[in-house]
Amino acid sequence: MQRLLFYTKYGTCLWHFFEIRRIVIRVCILYIEKSDTMKEETNKPSFMVRLATWIVDKRKLFFLFYGAAALFSIFSQSWVSVNDDLTSYLPQETETRQGLDIMDAEFTTFATARIMVHNITYSMADSLVAHLEHVEGVSEVKFDETEDHYQGAAALYEITFDGEVEDDISLEALGEVKKVLAPYDSYISTEVGNNRSDLLAEEMKTIIVIAAVIIVSVLLLTSKAYMEIPVLLLTFIAAAVLNKGTNYWFGEISFISNSVTVVLQLALAIDYAIILCHRYGEERTHMEPREAVITALSKAIPEISASSLTTISGLAALMFMQFDIGFDMGRVLIKAILFSLLSVFTLMPGLLMLFSKGIDRTHHRNFVPSIDGIGHIVVKLQYIVPPIFVILLIVGYKFSSMCPYAYGYTQITSFQKSEQTIATDKIEEIFGGQNVLAVVVPKGDYDKERGMLADLEKHKEVNSALGIANAEAMDDYMLADALTPRQMAEMMDMDVEFAKLMYTAYGIKNEEYGYVLGNLDEYSVPLIDMLLFAHDEADKGYMDLDDEMQDDLDEAYDKIVDAQKQLQGEHYSRVVLDLNIPEEGEQTFAFLDTLRADVERYYDDYYLVGNTTSDFDLSSSFGRDNVMITILSIVFVVLVLLFTFQSIGLPVLLIMVIQGSVWINFSMPYLQQSYLFFLSYLVVSSIQMGANIDYAIVISSRYMELKKQMPVHQAIITSLNQAFPTIITSGSMLASAGLLIGFMSSDPTVASIGICLGRGTILSIFLVMFVLPEILMLGDTIIERTRFDIKPPEVTKDIEGTVRVYGHIRGEVRGTIDAEVHGVIHGEVHAVVDTKGKMAEYQPRLPKPKDENIQDDAQTGEKEAQTNETTI
């Protein structure tokens, strides 16, 4: 049923995505095809022009809106809850997730800490135990002379606190422990006070500042006017603030989404602002600022919307992951892209108007060099590079499939290390790591639990196994041991007759009258149950114990309560295993099967819960998520490209290049023999496919246009030269953002995503600039033969008089014509003009000609020429 709900949920998402994509693309196509025709029929501006005019004229209203929204967002940022626990995003049907839910509901997991003190003698280390035990909030300190706790000149203390990880008593106790250890060379590894989201937030502040410096430097080189930069930055800042301020809509987001979204939003979405800025610069050369902004915005809205679809498509694929972290990251990043679009469409036009004079005064020369020379080299290598790329494609696929993946934190590292990570590494270097696994079984049958514990402890991989059935009470008795009245009397040092009275009262309360009326001497009751009963009766005043006996009972009761909180819930019992094997790996995952076989001999209903089972569940879902994301991201992007280029062959070639960059990117961990965090592959591969393919689209779009005007080789050279500023601007920003996150974040998960994203972007830029052109030239025949141009219905026009024609016409001009015409025709025209041409009645602004017929035509046909120019 849960899987049915899963597919229903994501099937609905998929259907809505395709519907939205179809509607957006259809609206853009209809606008492009019909806008100028509507002008001819109604003599009114197109919808996009009217929309752009309204936005520009209402710019002060938008300034007010963004000011109020930014102020609101600054306060609302604190409303969002940030989740530091990746296991909470595991699918509900996984064993780990179900076991964690039971443990959260029924058990208390006390906070712990492993503390290593360097350069200390054993006697000093042993004397330090008493100081640590006296710290308020510390319930237990484990230390002995074995190698588990003392080696060379290093001592390891295992401390248990009175509260859970997030409780104030644990935080305060840790602070006092640090004061006690201040004179010593100590390392503390604990989850207490280890807030990932807060640490990442501090690191991201530094990363954002450095990223901003890099981005401003890039814009200084690639912009056409210095005052364009404040416009771009203000537009982005508004989008980023609104996005962070609306994250509370989701109630809770992951620490990964919270930390990397701002930087990725800047790198992914600033392209949209640059497109509008360049459009404005083009229109400003022959228009006043207001008209230039209106015209630029009306042209940019369809262009930017179509461009954003590939990025949104790649991010949407993340939302179909079985591991819900993908859904979380996908929705947060898509919202970021949408806010970026909104700020570019509604805020930036007003900023361009506001800064128009400054932009006019700060134009500078183009600092981006021409790369015609590289273009000529690319053309010469057109028969050499593609075969090499095919080989790299095959090798990349093979090596990326052999990439060693990590599903936990033990096998991945980051360049920047936090204090917590340094301490953990130091402790594990000397005393080894710690792998704790819980077995959750139904409560009540102590004999079953005792037998299971005995079987589990036989394995060499198990250092210890602790459950309620083997938890020590006193005098070498375990809490689950069943004692007779005489044994209870000996243990508690009480009169046997008094013990029998206790057992009689217990039997009556539990309606076990057979023992009460029969042989009471053979009546055995689990020690934990009898001690709890005795303490309850003593509290009620039904039992009168001397002070020494009462103290013993109180001490035993405290141990029982602590043991119950950790090991016995309302419906389940928990057994805690200390394993001496790594948290993940083939050996560890194989041992889980051995453990399950032991447990299944005693219980049908059970759960194995821990980092090991979490890693195993993630590894199981990775295969499915990997295939799902790869297929969906390719399908989504291909569908967008099909409508963009109206060719089947071209999208396939573009996808091949970008997918090649993905495979080569994830071959690196295999070649470096280093582990790759599985989430990095899923996230970065979808971003590469959705965002980096824009670079390929830029070159391909220009090539498809230019090859109609010049030879293919020259079209490639010109396309590279024209596309280079756009690609280097966008690519350098995304690559810098990724590498900054990778090298400056102390969280291995976030750092891994950053490194892979930066490296993948650089590879994509290289392949797009040096491999794609050759593939386009060699595949030109395939591209043309697989075209399926969507053309509007041909309409024959009848015009008499002086006619200006630009474009291809087919029909009669006092005869039959099928040609490219650029000029003026005198006479009658009965012809079809293609969608990229225009034909209109024309009144030349010249002295009246001597020919009276032409003079009459000019006088009667005097009106403004209407165009029918569209672009598909």
PDB file of N, CA, C and O in Angstrom, residues 718-764:
ATOM      1  N   THR A 718      32.297  31.109 -35.623  1.00  0.00           N
ATOM      2  CA  THR A 718      31.568  32.284 -35.143  1.00  0.00           C
ATOM      3  C   THR A 718      30.734  31.948 -33.914  1.00  0.00           C
ATOM      4  O   THR A 718      30.651  32.750 -32.968  1.00  0.00           O
ATOM      5  N   SER A 719      30.109  30.779 -33.888  1.00  0.00           N
ATOM      6  CA  SER A 719      29.287  30.365 -32.741  1.00  0.00           C
ATOM      7  C   SER A 719      30.122  30.265 -31.479  1.00  0.00           C
ATOM      8  O   SER A 719      29.712  30.724 -30.406  1.00  0.00           O
ATOM      9  N   LEU A 720      31.310  29.661 -31.590  1.00  0.00           N
ATOM     10  CA  LEU A 720      32.187  29.556 -30.427  1.00  0.00           C
ATOM     11  C   LEU A 720      32.589  30.930 -29.912  1.00  0.00           C
ATOM     12  O   LEU A 720      32.598  31.184 -28.711  1.00  0.00           O
ATOM     13  N   ASN A 721      32.932  31.807 -30.827  1.00  0.00           N
ATOM     14  CA  ASN A 721      33.373  33.142 -30.434  1.00  0.00           C
ATOM     15  C   ASN A 721      32.254  33.927 -29.760  1.00  0.00           C
ATOM     16  O   ASN A 721      32.472  34.630 -28.773  1.00  0.00           O
ATOM     17  N   GLN A 722      31.020  33.798 -30.300  1.00  0.00           N
ATOM     18  CA  GLN A 722      29.891  34.535 -29.731  1.00  0.00           C
ATOM     19  C   GLN A 722      29.421  33.931 -28.407  1.00  0.00           C
ATOM     20  O   GLN A 722      28.974  34.642 -27.512  1.00  0.00           O
ATOM     21  N   ALA A 723      29.514  32.605 -28.280  1.00  0.00           N
ATOM     22  CA  ALA A 723      29.002  31.930 -27.080  1.00  0.00           C
ATOM     23  C   ALA A 723      30.000  31.942 -25.926  1.00  0.00           C
ATOM     24  O   ALA A 723      29.608  31.767 -24.764  1.00  0.00           O
ATOM     25  N   PHE A 724      31.278  32.160 -26.235  1.00  0.00           N
ATOM     26  CA  PHE A 724      32.313  32.062 -25.207  1.00  0.00           C
ATOM     27  C   PHE A 724      32.066  32.991 -24.011  1.00  0.00           C
ATOM     28  O   PHE A 724      32.180  32.551 -22.862  1.00  0.00           O
ATOM     29  N   PRO A 725      31.720  34.284 -24.206  1.00  0.00           N
ATOM     30  CA  PRO A 725      31.494  35.146 -23.030  1.00  0.00           C
ATOM     31  C   PRO A 725      30.375  34.636 -22.123  1.00  0.00           C
ATOM     32  O   PRO A 725      30.507  34.667 -20.889  1.00  0.00           O
ATOM     33  N   THR A 726      29.281  34.153 -22.735  1.00  0.00           N
ATOM     34  CA  THR A 726      28.166  33.641 -21.930  1.00  0.00           C
ATOM     35  C   THR A 726      28.575  32.401 -21.147  1.00  0.00           C
ATOM     36  O   THR A 726      28.306  32.271 -19.952  1.00  0.00           O
ATOM     37  N   ILE A 727      29.258  31.475 -21.818  1.00  0.00           N
ATOM     38  CA  ILE A 727      29.633  30.208 -21.182  1.00  0.00           C
ATOM     39  C   ILE A 727      30.667  30.429 -20.087  1.00  0.00           C
ATOM     40  O   ILE A 727      30.559  29.862 -18.995  1.00  0.00           O
ATOM     41  N   ILE A 728      31.657  31.267 -20.367  1.00  0.00           N
ATOM     42  CA  ILE A 728      32.712  31.472 -19.362  1.00  0.00           C
ATOM     43  C   ILE A 728      32.165  32.228 -18.163  1.00  0.00           C
ATOM     44  O   ILE A 728      32.597  32.006 -17.026  1.00  0.00           O
ATOM     45  N   THR A 729      31.202  33.128 -18.393  1.00  0.00           N
ATOM     46  CA  THR A 729      30.612  33.860 -17.271  1.00  0.00           C
ATOM     47  C   THR A 729      29.822  32.919 -16.372  1.00  0.00           C
ATOM     48  O   THR A 729      30.044  32.842 -15.163  1.00  0.00           O
ATOM     49  N   SER A 730      28.879  32.200 -16.970  1.00  0.00           N
ATOM     50  CA  SER A 730      28.028  31.299 -16.193  1.00  0.00           C
ATOM     51  C   SER A 730      28.817  30.137 -15.616  1.00  0.00           C
ATOM     52  O   SER A 730      28.678  29.794 -14.444  1.00  0.00           O
ATOM     53  N   GLY A 731      29.674  29.526 -16.456  1.00  0.00           N
ATOM     54  CA  GLY A 731      30.412  28.350 -16.013  1.00  0.00           C
ATOM     55  C   GLY A 731      31.391  28.639 -14.897  1.00  0.00           C
ATOM     56  O   GLY A 731      31.513  27.851 -13.939  1.00  0.00           O
ATOM     57  N   SER A 732      32.093  29.762 -14.985  1.00  0.00           N
ATOM     58  CA  SER A 732      33.059  30.091 -13.942  1.00  0.00           C
ATOM     59  C   SER A 732      32.374  30.337 -12.606  1.00  0.00           C
ATOM     60  O   SER A 732      32.909  29.993 -11.540  1.00  0.00           O
ATOM     61  N   MET A 733      31.165  30.902 -12.656  1.00  0.00           N
ATOM     62  CA  MET A 733      30.427  31.143 -11.413  1.00  0.00           C
ATOM     63  C   MET A 733      30.000  29.830 -10.765  1.00  0.00           C
ATOM     64  O   MET A 733      30.173  29.625  -9.554  1.00  0.00           O
ATOM     65  N   LEU A 734      29.438  28.929 -11.565  1.00  0.00           N
ATOM     66  CA  LEU A 734      28.973  27.658 -11.007  1.00  0.00           C
ATOM     67  C   LEU A 734      30.149  26.811 -10.528  1.00  0.00           C
ATOM     68  O   LEU A 734      30.090  26.200  -9.456  1.00  0.00           O
ATOM     69  N   ALA A 735      31.220  26.778 -11.316  1.00  0.00           N
ATOM     70  CA  ALA A 735      32.393  25.994 -10.913  1.00  0.00           C
ATOM     71  C   ALA A 735      33.013  26.563  -9.637  1.00  0.00           C
ATOM     72  O   ALA A 735      33.389  25.816  -8.722  1.00  0.00           O
ATOM     73  N   SER A 736      33.111  27.893  -9.567  1.00  0.00           N
ATOM     74  CA  SER A 736      33.684  28.523  -8.367  1.00  0.00           C
ATOM     75  C   SER A 736      32.825  28.245  -7.149  1.00  0.00           C
ATOM     76  O   SER A 736      33.356  27.949  -6.064  1.00  0.00           O
ATOM     77  N   ALA A 737      31.502  28.346  -7.323  1.00  0.00           N
ATOM     78  CA  ALA A 737      30.601  28.084  -6.193  1.00  0.00           C
ATOM     79  C   ALA A 737      30.776  26.659  -5.686  1.00  0.00           C
ATOM     80  O   ALA A 737      30.872  26.418  -4.472  1.00  0.00           O
ATOM     81  N   GLY A 738      30.827  25.705  -6.615  1.00  0.00           N
ATOM     82  CA  GLY A 738      30.987  24.309  -6.206  1.00  0.00           C
ATOM     83  C   GLY A 738      32.304  24.058  -5.503  1.00  0.00           C
ATOM     84  O   GLY A 738      32.345  23.419  -4.439  1.00  0.00           O
ATOM     85  N   LEU A 739      33.402  24.551  -6.068  1.00  0.00           N
ATOM     86  CA  LEU A 739      34.713  24.314  -5.469  1.00  0.00           C
ATOM     87  C   LEU A 739      34.863  25.014  -4.128  1.00  0.00           C
ATOM     88  O   LEU A 739      35.509  24.482  -3.209  1.00  0.00           O
ATOM     89  N   LEU A 740      34.282  26.199  -3.989  1.00  0.00           N
ATOM     90  CA  LEU A 740      34.325  26.879  -2.689  1.00  0.00           C
ATOM     91  C   LEU A 740      33.621  26.050  -1.625  1.00  0.00           C
ATOM     92  O   LEU A 740      34.124  25.883  -0.508  1.00  0.00           O
ATOM     93  N   ILE A 741      32.443  25.541  -1.959  1.00  0.00           N
ATOM     94  CA  ILE A 741      31.719  24.690  -1.012  1.00  0.00           C
ATOM     95  C   ILE A 741      32.543  23.451  -0.691  1.00  0.00           C
ATOM     96  O   ILE A 741      32.641  23.016   0.466  1.00  0.00           O
ATOM     97  N   GLY A 742      33.157  22.867  -1.722  1.00  0.00           N
ATOM     98  CA  GLY A 742      33.923  21.637  -1.527  1.00  0.00           C
ATOM     99  C   GLY A 742      35.140  21.809  -0.649  1.00  0.00           C
ATOM    100  O   GLY A 742      35.436  20.959   0.194  1.00  0.00           O
ATOM    101  N   PHE A 743      35.861  22.915  -0.819  1.00  0.00           N
ATOM    102  CA  PHE A 743      37.116  23.100  -0.087  1.00  0.00           C
ATOM    103  C   PHE A 743      36.946  23.809   1.247  1.00  0.00           C
ATOM    104  O   PHE A 743      37.843  23.752   2.090  1.00  0.00           O
ATOM    105  N   MET A 744      35.806  24.475   1.460  1.00  0.00           N
ATOM    106  CA  MET A 744      35.657  25.271   2.682  1.00  0.00           C
ATOM    107  C   MET A 744      34.597  24.729   3.639  1.00  0.00           C
ATOM    108  O   MET A 744      34.480  25.229   4.760  1.00  0.00           O
ATOM    109  N   SER A 745      33.827  23.735   3.235  1.00  0.00           N
ATOM    110  CA  SER A 745      32.825  23.169   4.131  1.00  0.00           C
ATOM    111  C   SER A 745      33.431  22.006   4.914  1.00  0.00           C
ATOM    112  O   SER A 745      34.134  21.164   4.354  1.00  0.00           O
ATOM    113  N   SER A 746      33.159  21.967   6.203  1.00  0.00           N
ATOM    114  CA  SER A 746      33.686  20.895   7.048  1.00  0.00           C
ATOM    115  C   SER A 746      32.785  19.675   7.071  1.00  0.00           C
ATOM    116  O   SER A 746      33.187  18.626   7.575  1.00  0.00           O
ATOM    117  N   ASP A 747      31.560  19.790   6.531  1.00  0.00           N
ATOM    118  CA  ASP A 747      30.667  18.636   6.488  1.00  0.00           C
ATOM    119  C   ASP A 747      30.999  17.795   5.257  1.00  0.00           C
ATOM    120  O   ASP A 747      30.930  18.291   4.130  1.00  0.00           O
ATOM    121  N   PRO A 748      31.370  16.528   5.437  1.00  0.00           N
ATOM    122  CA  PRO A 748      31.786  15.711   4.295  1.00  0.00           C
ATOM    123  C   PRO A 748      30.711  15.576   3.220  1.00  0.00           C
ATOM    124  O   PRO A 748      31.031  15.508   2.035  1.00  0.00           O
ATOM    125  N   THR A 749      29.435  15.534   3.623  1.00  0.00           N
ATOM    126  CA  THR A 749      28.358  15.406   2.645  1.00  0.00           C
ATOM    127  C   THR A 749      28.301  16.625   1.739  1.00  0.00           C
ATOM    128  O   THR A 749      28.289  16.512   0.504  1.00  0.00           O
ATOM    129  N   VAL A 750      28.255  17.789   2.337  1.00  0.00           N
ATOM    130  CA  VAL A 750      28.174  19.036   1.570  1.00  0.00           C
ATOM    131  C   VAL A 750      29.451  19.245   0.765  1.00  0.00           C
ATOM    132  O   VAL A 750      29.400  19.665  -0.400  1.00  0.00           O
ATOM    133  N   ALA A 751      30.605  18.967   1.354  1.00  0.00           N
ATOM    134  CA  ALA A 751      31.876  19.145   0.648  1.00  0.00           C
ATOM    135  C   ALA A 751      31.954  18.246  -0.580  1.00  0.00           C
ATOM    136  O   ALA A 751      32.431  18.664  -1.639  1.00  0.00           O
ATOM    137  N   SER A 752      31.479  17.014  -0.451  1.00  0.00           N
ATOM    138  CA  SER A 752      31.508  16.082  -1.575  1.00  0.00           C
ATOM    139  C   SER A 752      30.644  16.585  -2.725  1.00  0.00           C
ATOM    140  O   SER A 752      31.034  16.508  -3.892  1.00  0.00           O
ATOM    141  N   ILE A 753      29.469  17.111  -2.407  1.00  0.00           N
ATOM    142  CA  ILE A 753      28.586  17.665  -3.442  1.00  0.00           C
ATOM    143  C   ILE A 753      29.280  18.835  -4.146  1.00  0.00           C
ATOM    144  O   ILE A 753      29.254  18.955  -5.377  1.00  0.00           O
ATOM    145  N   GLY A 754      29.931  19.709  -3.366  1.00  0.00           N
ATOM    146  CA  GLY A 754      30.601  20.869  -3.947  1.00  0.00           C
ATOM    147  C   GLY A 754      31.739  20.485  -4.883  1.00  0.00           C
ATOM    148  O   GLY A 754      31.852  21.026  -5.991  1.00  0.00           O
ATOM    149  N   ILE A 755      32.598  19.563  -4.453  1.00  0.00           N
ATOM    150  CA  ILE A 755      33.727  19.145  -5.280  1.00  0.00           C
ATOM    151  C   ILE A 755      33.233  18.536  -6.589  1.00  0.00           C
ATOM    152  O   ILE A 755      33.732  18.865  -7.682  1.00  0.00           O
ATOM    153  N   CYS A 756      32.255  17.655  -6.504  1.00  0.00           N
ATOM    154  CA  CYS A 756      31.739  17.007  -7.719  1.00  0.00           C
ATOM    155  C   CYS A 756      31.083  18.020  -8.650  1.00  0.00           C
ATOM    156  O   CYS A 756      31.227  17.921  -9.882  1.00  0.00           O
ATOM    157  N   LEU A 757      30.372  18.995  -8.095  1.00  0.00           N
ATOM    158  CA  LEU A 757      29.704  20.001  -8.920  1.00  0.00           C
ATOM    159  C   LEU A 757      30.732  20.890  -9.621  1.00  0.00           C
ATOM    160  O   LEU A 757      30.600  21.168 -10.823  1.00  0.00           O
ATOM    161  N   GLY A 758      31.742  21.348  -8.885  1.00  0.00           N
ATOM    162  CA  GLY A 758      32.771  22.184  -9.497  1.00  0.00           C
ATOM    163  C   GLY A 758      33.527  21.444 -10.580  1.00  0.00           C
ATOM    164  O   GLY A 758      33.745  21.972 -11.682  1.00  0.00           O
ATOM    165  N   ARG A 759      33.937  20.212 -10.280  1.00  0.00           N
ATOM    166  CA  ARG A 759      34.683  19.420 -11.263  1.00  0.00           C
ATOM    167  C   ARG A 759      33.818  19.099 -12.476  1.00  0.00           C
ATOM    168  O   ARG A 759      34.268  19.178 -13.629  1.00  0.00           O
ATOM    169  N   GLY A 760      32.555  18.756 -12.248  1.00  0.00           N
ATOM    170  CA  GLY A 760      31.654  18.435 -13.347  1.00  0.00           C
ATOM    171  C   GLY A 760      31.391  19.625 -14.250  1.00  0.00           C
ATOM    172  O   GLY A 760      31.293  19.481 -15.478  1.00  0.00           O
ATOM    173  N   THR A 761      31.270  20.816 -13.664  1.00  0.00           N
ATOM    174  CA  THR A 761      31.038  22.020 -14.476  1.00  0.00           C
ATOM    175  C   THR A 761      32.239  22.321 -15.361  1.00  0.00           C
ATOM    176  O   THR A 761      32.091  22.662 -16.541  1.00  0.00           O
ATOM    177  N   ILE A 762      33.443  22.197 -14.811  1.00  0.00           N
ATOM    178  CA  ILE A 762      34.657  22.440 -15.604  1.00  0.00           C
ATOM    179  C   ILE A 762      34.734  21.442 -16.762  1.00  0.00           C
ATOM    180  O   ILE A 762      35.053  21.809 -17.904  1.00  0.00           O
ATOM    181  N   LEU A 763      34.426  20.176 -16.484  1.00  0.00           N
ATOM    182  CA  LEU A 763      34.432  19.163 -17.546  1.00  0.00           C
ATOM    183  C   LEU A 763      33.389  19.474 -18.611  1.00  0.00           C
ATOM    184  O   LEU A 763      33.641  19.327 -19.815  1.00  0.00           O
ATOM    185  N   SER A 764      32.204  19.919 -18.178  1.00  0.00           N
ATOM    186  CA  SER A 764      31.146  20.244 -19.133  1.00  0.00           C
ATOM    187  C   SER A 764      31.568  21.402 -20.035  1.00  0.00           C
ATOM    188  O   SER A 764      31.336  21.359 -21.257  1.00  0.00           O
TER     189      SER A 764
END
